[in-house]
mmCIF file of C-alpha atoms and ligand atoms in Angstrom:
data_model
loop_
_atom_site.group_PDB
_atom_site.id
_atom_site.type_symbol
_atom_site.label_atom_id
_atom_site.label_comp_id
_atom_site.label_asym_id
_atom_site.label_seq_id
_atom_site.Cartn_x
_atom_site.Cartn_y
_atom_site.Cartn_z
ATOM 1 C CA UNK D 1 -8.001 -20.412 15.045
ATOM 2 C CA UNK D 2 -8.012 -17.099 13.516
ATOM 3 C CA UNK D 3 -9.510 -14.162 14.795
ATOM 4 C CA UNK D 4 -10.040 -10.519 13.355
ATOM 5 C CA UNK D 5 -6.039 -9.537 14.853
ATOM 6 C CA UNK D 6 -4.982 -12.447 12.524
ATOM 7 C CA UNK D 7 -4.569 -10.360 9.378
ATOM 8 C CA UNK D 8 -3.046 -7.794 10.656
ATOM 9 C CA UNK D 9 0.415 -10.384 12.064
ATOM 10 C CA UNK D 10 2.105 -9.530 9.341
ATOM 11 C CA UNK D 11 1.985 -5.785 9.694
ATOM 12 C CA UNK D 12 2.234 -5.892 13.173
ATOM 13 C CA UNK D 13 5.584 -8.045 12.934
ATOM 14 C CA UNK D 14 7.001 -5.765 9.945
ATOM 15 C CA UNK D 15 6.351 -2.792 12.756
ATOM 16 C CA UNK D 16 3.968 -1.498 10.598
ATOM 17 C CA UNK D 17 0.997 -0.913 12.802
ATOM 18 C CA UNK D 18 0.308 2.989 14.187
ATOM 19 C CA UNK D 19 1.168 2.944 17.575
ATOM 20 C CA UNK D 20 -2.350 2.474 19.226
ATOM 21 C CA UNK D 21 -2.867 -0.761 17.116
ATOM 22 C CA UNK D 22 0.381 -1.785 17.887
ATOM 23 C CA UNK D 23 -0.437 -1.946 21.632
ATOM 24 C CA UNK D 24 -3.168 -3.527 21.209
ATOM 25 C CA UNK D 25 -1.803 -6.643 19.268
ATOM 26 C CA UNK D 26 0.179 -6.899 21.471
ATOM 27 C CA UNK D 27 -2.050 -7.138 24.509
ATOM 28 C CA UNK D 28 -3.783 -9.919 22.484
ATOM 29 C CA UNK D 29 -0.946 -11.797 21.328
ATOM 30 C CA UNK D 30 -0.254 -12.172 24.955
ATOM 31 C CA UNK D 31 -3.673 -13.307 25.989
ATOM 32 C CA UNK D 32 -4.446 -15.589 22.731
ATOM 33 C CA UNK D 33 -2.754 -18.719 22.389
ATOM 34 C CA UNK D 34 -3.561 -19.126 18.807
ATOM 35 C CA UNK D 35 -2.262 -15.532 17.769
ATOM 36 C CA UNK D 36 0.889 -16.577 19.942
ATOM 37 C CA UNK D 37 1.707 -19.384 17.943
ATOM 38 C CA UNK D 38 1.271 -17.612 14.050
ATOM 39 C CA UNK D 39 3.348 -15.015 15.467
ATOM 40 C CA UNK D 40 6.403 -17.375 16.679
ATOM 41 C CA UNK D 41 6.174 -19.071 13.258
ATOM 42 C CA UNK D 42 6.030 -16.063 11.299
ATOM 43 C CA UNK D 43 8.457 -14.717 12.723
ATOM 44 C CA UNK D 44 10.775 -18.144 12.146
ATOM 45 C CA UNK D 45 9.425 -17.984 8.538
ATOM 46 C CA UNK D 46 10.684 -14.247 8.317
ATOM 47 C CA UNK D 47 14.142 -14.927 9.678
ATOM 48 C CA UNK D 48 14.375 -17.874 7.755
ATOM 49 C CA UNK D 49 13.842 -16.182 4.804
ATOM 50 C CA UNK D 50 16.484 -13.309 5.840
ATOM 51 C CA UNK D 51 19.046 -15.952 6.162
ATOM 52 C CA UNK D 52 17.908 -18.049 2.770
ATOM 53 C CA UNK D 53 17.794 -14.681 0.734
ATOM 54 C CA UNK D 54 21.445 -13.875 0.899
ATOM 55 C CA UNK D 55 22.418 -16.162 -1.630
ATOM 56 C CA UNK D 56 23.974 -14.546 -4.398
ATOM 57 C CA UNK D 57 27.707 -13.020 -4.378
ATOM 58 C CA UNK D 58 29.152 -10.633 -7.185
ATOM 59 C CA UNK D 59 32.382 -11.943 -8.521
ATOM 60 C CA UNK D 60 35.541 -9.641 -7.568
ATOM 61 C CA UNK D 61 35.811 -9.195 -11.623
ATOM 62 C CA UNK D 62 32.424 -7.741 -11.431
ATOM 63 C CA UNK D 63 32.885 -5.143 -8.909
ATOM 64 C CA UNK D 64 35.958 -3.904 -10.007
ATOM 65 C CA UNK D 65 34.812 -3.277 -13.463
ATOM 66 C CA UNK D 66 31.493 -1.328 -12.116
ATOM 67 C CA UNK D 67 34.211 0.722 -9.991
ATOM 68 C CA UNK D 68 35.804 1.386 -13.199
ATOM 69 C CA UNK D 69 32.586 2.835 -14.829
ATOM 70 C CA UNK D 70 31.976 4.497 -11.989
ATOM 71 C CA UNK D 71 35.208 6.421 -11.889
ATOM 72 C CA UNK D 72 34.901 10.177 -12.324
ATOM 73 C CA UNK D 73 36.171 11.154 -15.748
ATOM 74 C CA UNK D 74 36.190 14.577 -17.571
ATOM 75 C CA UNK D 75 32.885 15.800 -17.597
ATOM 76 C CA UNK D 76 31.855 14.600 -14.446
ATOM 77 C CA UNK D 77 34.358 14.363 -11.734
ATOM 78 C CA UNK D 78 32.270 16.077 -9.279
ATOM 79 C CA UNK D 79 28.831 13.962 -9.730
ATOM 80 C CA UNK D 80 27.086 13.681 -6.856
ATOM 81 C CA UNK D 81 26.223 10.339 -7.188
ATOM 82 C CA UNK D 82 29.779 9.046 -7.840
ATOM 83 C CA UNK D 83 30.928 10.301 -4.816
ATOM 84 C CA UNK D 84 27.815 8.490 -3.203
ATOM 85 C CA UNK D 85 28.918 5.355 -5.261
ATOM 86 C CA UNK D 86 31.833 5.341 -4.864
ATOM 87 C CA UNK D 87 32.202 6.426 -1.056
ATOM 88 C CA UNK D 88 32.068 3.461 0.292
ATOM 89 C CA UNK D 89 34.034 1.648 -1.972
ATOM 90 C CA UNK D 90 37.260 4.104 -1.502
ATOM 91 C CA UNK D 91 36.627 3.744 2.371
ATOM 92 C CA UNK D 92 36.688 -0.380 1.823
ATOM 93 C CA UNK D 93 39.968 0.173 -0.101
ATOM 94 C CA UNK D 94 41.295 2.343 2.698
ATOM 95 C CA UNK D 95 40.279 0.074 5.563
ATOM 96 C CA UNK D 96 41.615 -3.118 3.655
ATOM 97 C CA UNK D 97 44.933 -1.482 2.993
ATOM 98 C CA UNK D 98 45.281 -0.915 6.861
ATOM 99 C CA UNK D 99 47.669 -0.468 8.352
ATOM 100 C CA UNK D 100 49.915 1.230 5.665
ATOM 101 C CA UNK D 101 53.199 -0.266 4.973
ATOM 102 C CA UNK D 102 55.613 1.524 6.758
ATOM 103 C CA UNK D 103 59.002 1.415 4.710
ATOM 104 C CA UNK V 1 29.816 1.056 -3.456
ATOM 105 C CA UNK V 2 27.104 1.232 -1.640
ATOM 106 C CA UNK V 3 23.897 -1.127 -2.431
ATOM 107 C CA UNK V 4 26.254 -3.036 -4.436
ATOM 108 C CA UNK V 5 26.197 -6.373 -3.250
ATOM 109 C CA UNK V 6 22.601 -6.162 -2.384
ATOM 110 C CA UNK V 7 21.731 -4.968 -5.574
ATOM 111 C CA UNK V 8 23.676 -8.050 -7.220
ATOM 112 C CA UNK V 9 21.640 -10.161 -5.022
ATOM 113 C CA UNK V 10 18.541 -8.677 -5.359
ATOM 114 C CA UNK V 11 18.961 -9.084 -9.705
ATOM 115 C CA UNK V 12 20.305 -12.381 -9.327
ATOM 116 C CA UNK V 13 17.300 -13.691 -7.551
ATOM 117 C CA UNK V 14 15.328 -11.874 -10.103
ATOM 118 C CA UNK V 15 17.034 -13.546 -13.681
ATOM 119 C CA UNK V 16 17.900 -16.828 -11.720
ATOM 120 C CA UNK V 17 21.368 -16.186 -13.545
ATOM 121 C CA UNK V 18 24.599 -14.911 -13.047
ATOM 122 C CA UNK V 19 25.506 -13.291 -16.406
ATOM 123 C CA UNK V 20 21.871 -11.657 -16.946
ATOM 124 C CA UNK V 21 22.616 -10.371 -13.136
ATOM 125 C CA UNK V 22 25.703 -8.773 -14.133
ATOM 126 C CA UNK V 23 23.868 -7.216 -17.311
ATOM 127 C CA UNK V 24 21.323 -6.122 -15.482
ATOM 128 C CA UNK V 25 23.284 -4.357 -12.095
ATOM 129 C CA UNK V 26 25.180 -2.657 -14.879
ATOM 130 C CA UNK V 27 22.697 -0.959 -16.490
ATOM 131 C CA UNK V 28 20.883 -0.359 -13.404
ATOM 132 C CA UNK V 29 24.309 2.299 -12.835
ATOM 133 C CA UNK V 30 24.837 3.378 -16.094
ATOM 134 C CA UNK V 31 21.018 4.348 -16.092
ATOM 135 C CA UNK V 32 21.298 5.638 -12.199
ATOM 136 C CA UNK V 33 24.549 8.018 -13.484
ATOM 137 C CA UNK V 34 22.376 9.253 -16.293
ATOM 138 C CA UNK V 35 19.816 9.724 -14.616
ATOM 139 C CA UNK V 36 20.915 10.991 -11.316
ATOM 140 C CA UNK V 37 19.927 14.888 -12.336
ATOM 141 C CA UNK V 38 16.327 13.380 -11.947
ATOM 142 C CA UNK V 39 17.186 11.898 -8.677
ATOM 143 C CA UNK V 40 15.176 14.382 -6.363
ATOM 144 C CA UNK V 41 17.030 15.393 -3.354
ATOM 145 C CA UNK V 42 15.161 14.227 0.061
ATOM 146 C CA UNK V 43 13.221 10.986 -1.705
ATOM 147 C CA UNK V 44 14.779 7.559 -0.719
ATOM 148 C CA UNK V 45 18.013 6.882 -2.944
ATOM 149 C CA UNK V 46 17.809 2.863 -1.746
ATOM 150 C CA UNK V 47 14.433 2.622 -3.179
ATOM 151 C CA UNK V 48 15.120 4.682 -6.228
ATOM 152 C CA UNK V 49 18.247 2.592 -7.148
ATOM 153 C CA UNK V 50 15.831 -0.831 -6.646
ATOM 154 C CA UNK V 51 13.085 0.773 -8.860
ATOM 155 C CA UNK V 52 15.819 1.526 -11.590
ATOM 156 C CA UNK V 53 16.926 -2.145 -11.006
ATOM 157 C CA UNK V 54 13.927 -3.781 -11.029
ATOM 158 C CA UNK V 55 12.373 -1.786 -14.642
ATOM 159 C CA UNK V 56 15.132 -2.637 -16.009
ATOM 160 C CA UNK V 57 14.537 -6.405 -15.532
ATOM 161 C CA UNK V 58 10.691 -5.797 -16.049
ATOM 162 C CA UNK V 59 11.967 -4.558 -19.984
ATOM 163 C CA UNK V 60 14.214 -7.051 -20.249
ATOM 164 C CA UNK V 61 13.496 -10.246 -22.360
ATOM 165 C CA UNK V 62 13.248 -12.915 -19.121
ATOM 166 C CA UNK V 63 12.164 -10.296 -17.135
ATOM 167 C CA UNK V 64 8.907 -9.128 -19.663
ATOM 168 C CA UNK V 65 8.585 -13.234 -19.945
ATOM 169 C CA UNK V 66 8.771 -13.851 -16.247
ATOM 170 C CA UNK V 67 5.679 -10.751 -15.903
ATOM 171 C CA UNK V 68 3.752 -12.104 -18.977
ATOM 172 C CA UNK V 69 3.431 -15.506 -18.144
ATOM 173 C CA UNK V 70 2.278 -14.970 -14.403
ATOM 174 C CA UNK V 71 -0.770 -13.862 -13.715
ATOM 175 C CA UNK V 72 -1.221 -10.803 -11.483
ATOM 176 C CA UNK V 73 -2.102 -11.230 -8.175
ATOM 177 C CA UNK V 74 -4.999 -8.801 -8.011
ATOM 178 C CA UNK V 75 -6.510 -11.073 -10.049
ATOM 179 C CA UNK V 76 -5.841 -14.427 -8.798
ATOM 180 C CA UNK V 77 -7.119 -13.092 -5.278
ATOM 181 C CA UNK V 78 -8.693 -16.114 -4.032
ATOM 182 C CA UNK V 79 -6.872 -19.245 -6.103
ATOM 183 C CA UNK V 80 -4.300 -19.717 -3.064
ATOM 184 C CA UNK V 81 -5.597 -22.633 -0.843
ATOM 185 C CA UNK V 82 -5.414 -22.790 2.619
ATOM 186 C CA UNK V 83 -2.325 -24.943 3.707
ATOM 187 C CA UNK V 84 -2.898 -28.033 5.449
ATOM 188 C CA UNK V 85 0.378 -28.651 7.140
ATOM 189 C CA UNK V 86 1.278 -27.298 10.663
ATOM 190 C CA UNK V 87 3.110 -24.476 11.407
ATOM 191 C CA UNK V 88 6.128 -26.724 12.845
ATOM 192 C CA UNK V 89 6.210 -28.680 9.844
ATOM 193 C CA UNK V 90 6.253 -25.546 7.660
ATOM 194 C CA UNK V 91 8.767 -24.346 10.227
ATOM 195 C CA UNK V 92 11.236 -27.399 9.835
ATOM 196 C CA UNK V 93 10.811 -26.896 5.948
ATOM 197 C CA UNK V 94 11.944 -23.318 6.252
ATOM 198 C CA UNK V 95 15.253 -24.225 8.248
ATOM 199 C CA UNK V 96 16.342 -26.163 5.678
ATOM 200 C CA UNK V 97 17.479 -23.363 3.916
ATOM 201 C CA UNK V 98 17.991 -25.014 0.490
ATOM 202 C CA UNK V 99 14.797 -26.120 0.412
ATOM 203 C CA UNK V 100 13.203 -22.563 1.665
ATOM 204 C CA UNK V 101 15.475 -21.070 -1.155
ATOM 205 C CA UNK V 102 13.988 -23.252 -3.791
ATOM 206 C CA UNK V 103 10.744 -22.177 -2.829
ATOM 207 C CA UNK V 104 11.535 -18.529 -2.902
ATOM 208 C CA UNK V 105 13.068 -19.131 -6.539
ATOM 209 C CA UNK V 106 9.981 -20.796 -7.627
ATOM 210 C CA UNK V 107 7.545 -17.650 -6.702
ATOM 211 C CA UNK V 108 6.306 -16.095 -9.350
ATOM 212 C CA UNK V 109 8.552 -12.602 -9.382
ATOM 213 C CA UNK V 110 6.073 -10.368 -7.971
ATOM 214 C CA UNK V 111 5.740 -12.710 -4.897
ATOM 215 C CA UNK V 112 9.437 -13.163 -4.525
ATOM 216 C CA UNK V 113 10.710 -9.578 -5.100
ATOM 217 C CA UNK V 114 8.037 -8.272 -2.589
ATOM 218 C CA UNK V 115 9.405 -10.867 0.291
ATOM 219 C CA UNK V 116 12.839 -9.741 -0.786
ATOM 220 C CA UNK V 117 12.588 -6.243 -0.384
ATOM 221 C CA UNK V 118 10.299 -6.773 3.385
ATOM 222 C CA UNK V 119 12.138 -9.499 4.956
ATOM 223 C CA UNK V 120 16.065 -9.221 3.462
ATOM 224 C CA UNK V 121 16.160 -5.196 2.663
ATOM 225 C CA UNK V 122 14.198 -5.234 5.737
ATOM 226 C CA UNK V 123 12.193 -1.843 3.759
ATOM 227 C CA UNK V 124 9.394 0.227 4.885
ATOM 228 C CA UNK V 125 6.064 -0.640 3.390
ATOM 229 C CA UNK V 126 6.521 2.707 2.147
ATOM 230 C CA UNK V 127 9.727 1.922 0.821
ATOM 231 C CA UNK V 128 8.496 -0.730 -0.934
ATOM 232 C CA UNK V 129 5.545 0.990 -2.666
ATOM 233 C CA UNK V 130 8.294 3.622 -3.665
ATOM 234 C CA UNK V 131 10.244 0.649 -4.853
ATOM 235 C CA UNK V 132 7.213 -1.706 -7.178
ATOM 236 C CA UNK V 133 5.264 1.756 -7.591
ATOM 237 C CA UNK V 134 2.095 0.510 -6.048
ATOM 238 C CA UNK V 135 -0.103 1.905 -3.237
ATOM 239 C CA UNK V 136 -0.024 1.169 0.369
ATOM 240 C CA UNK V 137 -2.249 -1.014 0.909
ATOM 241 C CA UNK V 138 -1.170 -3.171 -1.904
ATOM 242 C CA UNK V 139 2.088 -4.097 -1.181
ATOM 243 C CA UNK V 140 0.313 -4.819 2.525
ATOM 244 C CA UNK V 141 -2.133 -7.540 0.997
ATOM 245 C CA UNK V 142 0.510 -8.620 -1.656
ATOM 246 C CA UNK V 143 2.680 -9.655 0.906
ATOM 247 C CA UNK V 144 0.447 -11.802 3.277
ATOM 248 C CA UNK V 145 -0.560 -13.660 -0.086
ATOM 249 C CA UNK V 146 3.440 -13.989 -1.253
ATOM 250 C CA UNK V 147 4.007 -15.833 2.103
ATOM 251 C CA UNK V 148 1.112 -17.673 2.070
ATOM 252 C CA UNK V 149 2.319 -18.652 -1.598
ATOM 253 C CA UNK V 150 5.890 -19.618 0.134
ATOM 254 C CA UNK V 151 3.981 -21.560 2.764
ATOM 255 C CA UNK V 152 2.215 -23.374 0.327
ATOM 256 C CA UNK V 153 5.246 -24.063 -1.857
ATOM 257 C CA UNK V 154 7.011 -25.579 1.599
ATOM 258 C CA UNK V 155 4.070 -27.700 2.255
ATOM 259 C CA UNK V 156 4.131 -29.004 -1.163
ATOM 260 C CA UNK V 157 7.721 -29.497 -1.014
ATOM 261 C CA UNK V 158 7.407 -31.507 2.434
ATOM 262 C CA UNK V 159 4.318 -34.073 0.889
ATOM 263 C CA UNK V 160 7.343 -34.536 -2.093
HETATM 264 ZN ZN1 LIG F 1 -5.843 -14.190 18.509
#
């Protein structure tokens, strides 16, 4: 049955609660069957969708023509926001080149 | 690149295609290199690039069609019914991940985005206001009615 903690599952799950609340769910949770049970199926539900959510890949066509774009030309080669861009992707490109080729 | 992949999911789910996707992550850099002067130093750069993302798709032609014809859900605030079905049922629905995912794609957007950003970015309700540009306390009750939406969708699904 819901009670008055029963709206607040959600936040209390997304660790959204201030501290004090926080304790205090969980004191009930512990005590009240019903709360017990919404929370183990919410939090199913919320894994659940985690897991269904990553569904969509970019193609390798894709990427590499954003990287393009996002290459520093004249003008900008010092942009901030390439470098935080692009960061990662010259780090992938290092790692996946590991170890170099030793002639 | 950082966000990349995310972002490519994130717009995917949005345009429910692959080629509007593309379209739409590409602007979403070309507007976030333009832009990036405005980009205050300090504020969240996830939730900024999102926000970019997402008003791009908002002024987009399915994305201003996929706003239009849903109704808000401020204003719908009490046309969800109760589901019926037990929480292991709706729990066996949801681990059948095809069928969860067909759910999530039939939410209208501002459900689905809003579950995307909590439960797959994992965000910060803050985050997420930053992100949609709502208050607080919004994105608080628009999420407990976008998964009782996706609970309803599942039970439907399961009488099917
Ligand atoms: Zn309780």
């Amino acid at each position: 049955m819901a009670d008055e903690f029963t709206s607040k599952l959600d936040a209390y799950l997304d660790g959204e609660l201030a501290a004090a609340d926080m304790k205090a769910l969980d004191a009930h949770v512990r005590a009240c069957p019903a709360c017990a049970a919404d929370v183990l199926g919410r939090v199913q539900m919320k894994r659940a969708i985690k897991s269904a959510s990553q569904r969509y890949e970019p193609r390798s066509e894709f990427r590499a023509k954003i990287e393009r774009r996002l290459k520093p030309r004249a003008g900008f080669p010092k942009d901030p926001l390439y470098f935080r861009l692009a960061g990662i992707a010259k780090h992938r490109i290092y790692v996946a080149r590991w170890p170099p080729h030793l002639p | 690149m950082p966000l990349f992949s995310q972002l490519y999911n994130f717009a995917h789910w949005l345009t429910q295609d692959r080629s509007e996707a593309e379209d739409l992550v590409q602007e979403t850099y070309v507007k976030a290199l333009r832009g990036f002067s405005g980009f205050q130093q300090g504020t969240n750069f996830r939730a900024w690039m999102y926000r970019i993302l997402r008003n791009t798709f908002l002024t987009s032609r399915s994305g201003s069609k996929a706003s239009a014809t849903r109704p808000l859900e401020e204003e719908d605030q009490e046309q969800l019914p109760a589901t019926e079905e037990t929480p292991e049922s709706i729990f066996i629905a949801s681990s059948q991940k095809e069928m969860l995912q067909n759910a999530l794609a039939e939410l209208p957007v501002p459900f689905r985005e809003i579950l995307l950003l909590c439960d797959f970015e994992e965000m910060s309700y803050q985050e997420i206001s930053d992100t949609l540009g709502i208050p607080a306390g919004t994105v608080m009750s628009r999420l407990s009615r976008a998964r009782r939406a996706l609970r309803l969708t599942l039970s439907k699904k399961l009488k099917v």
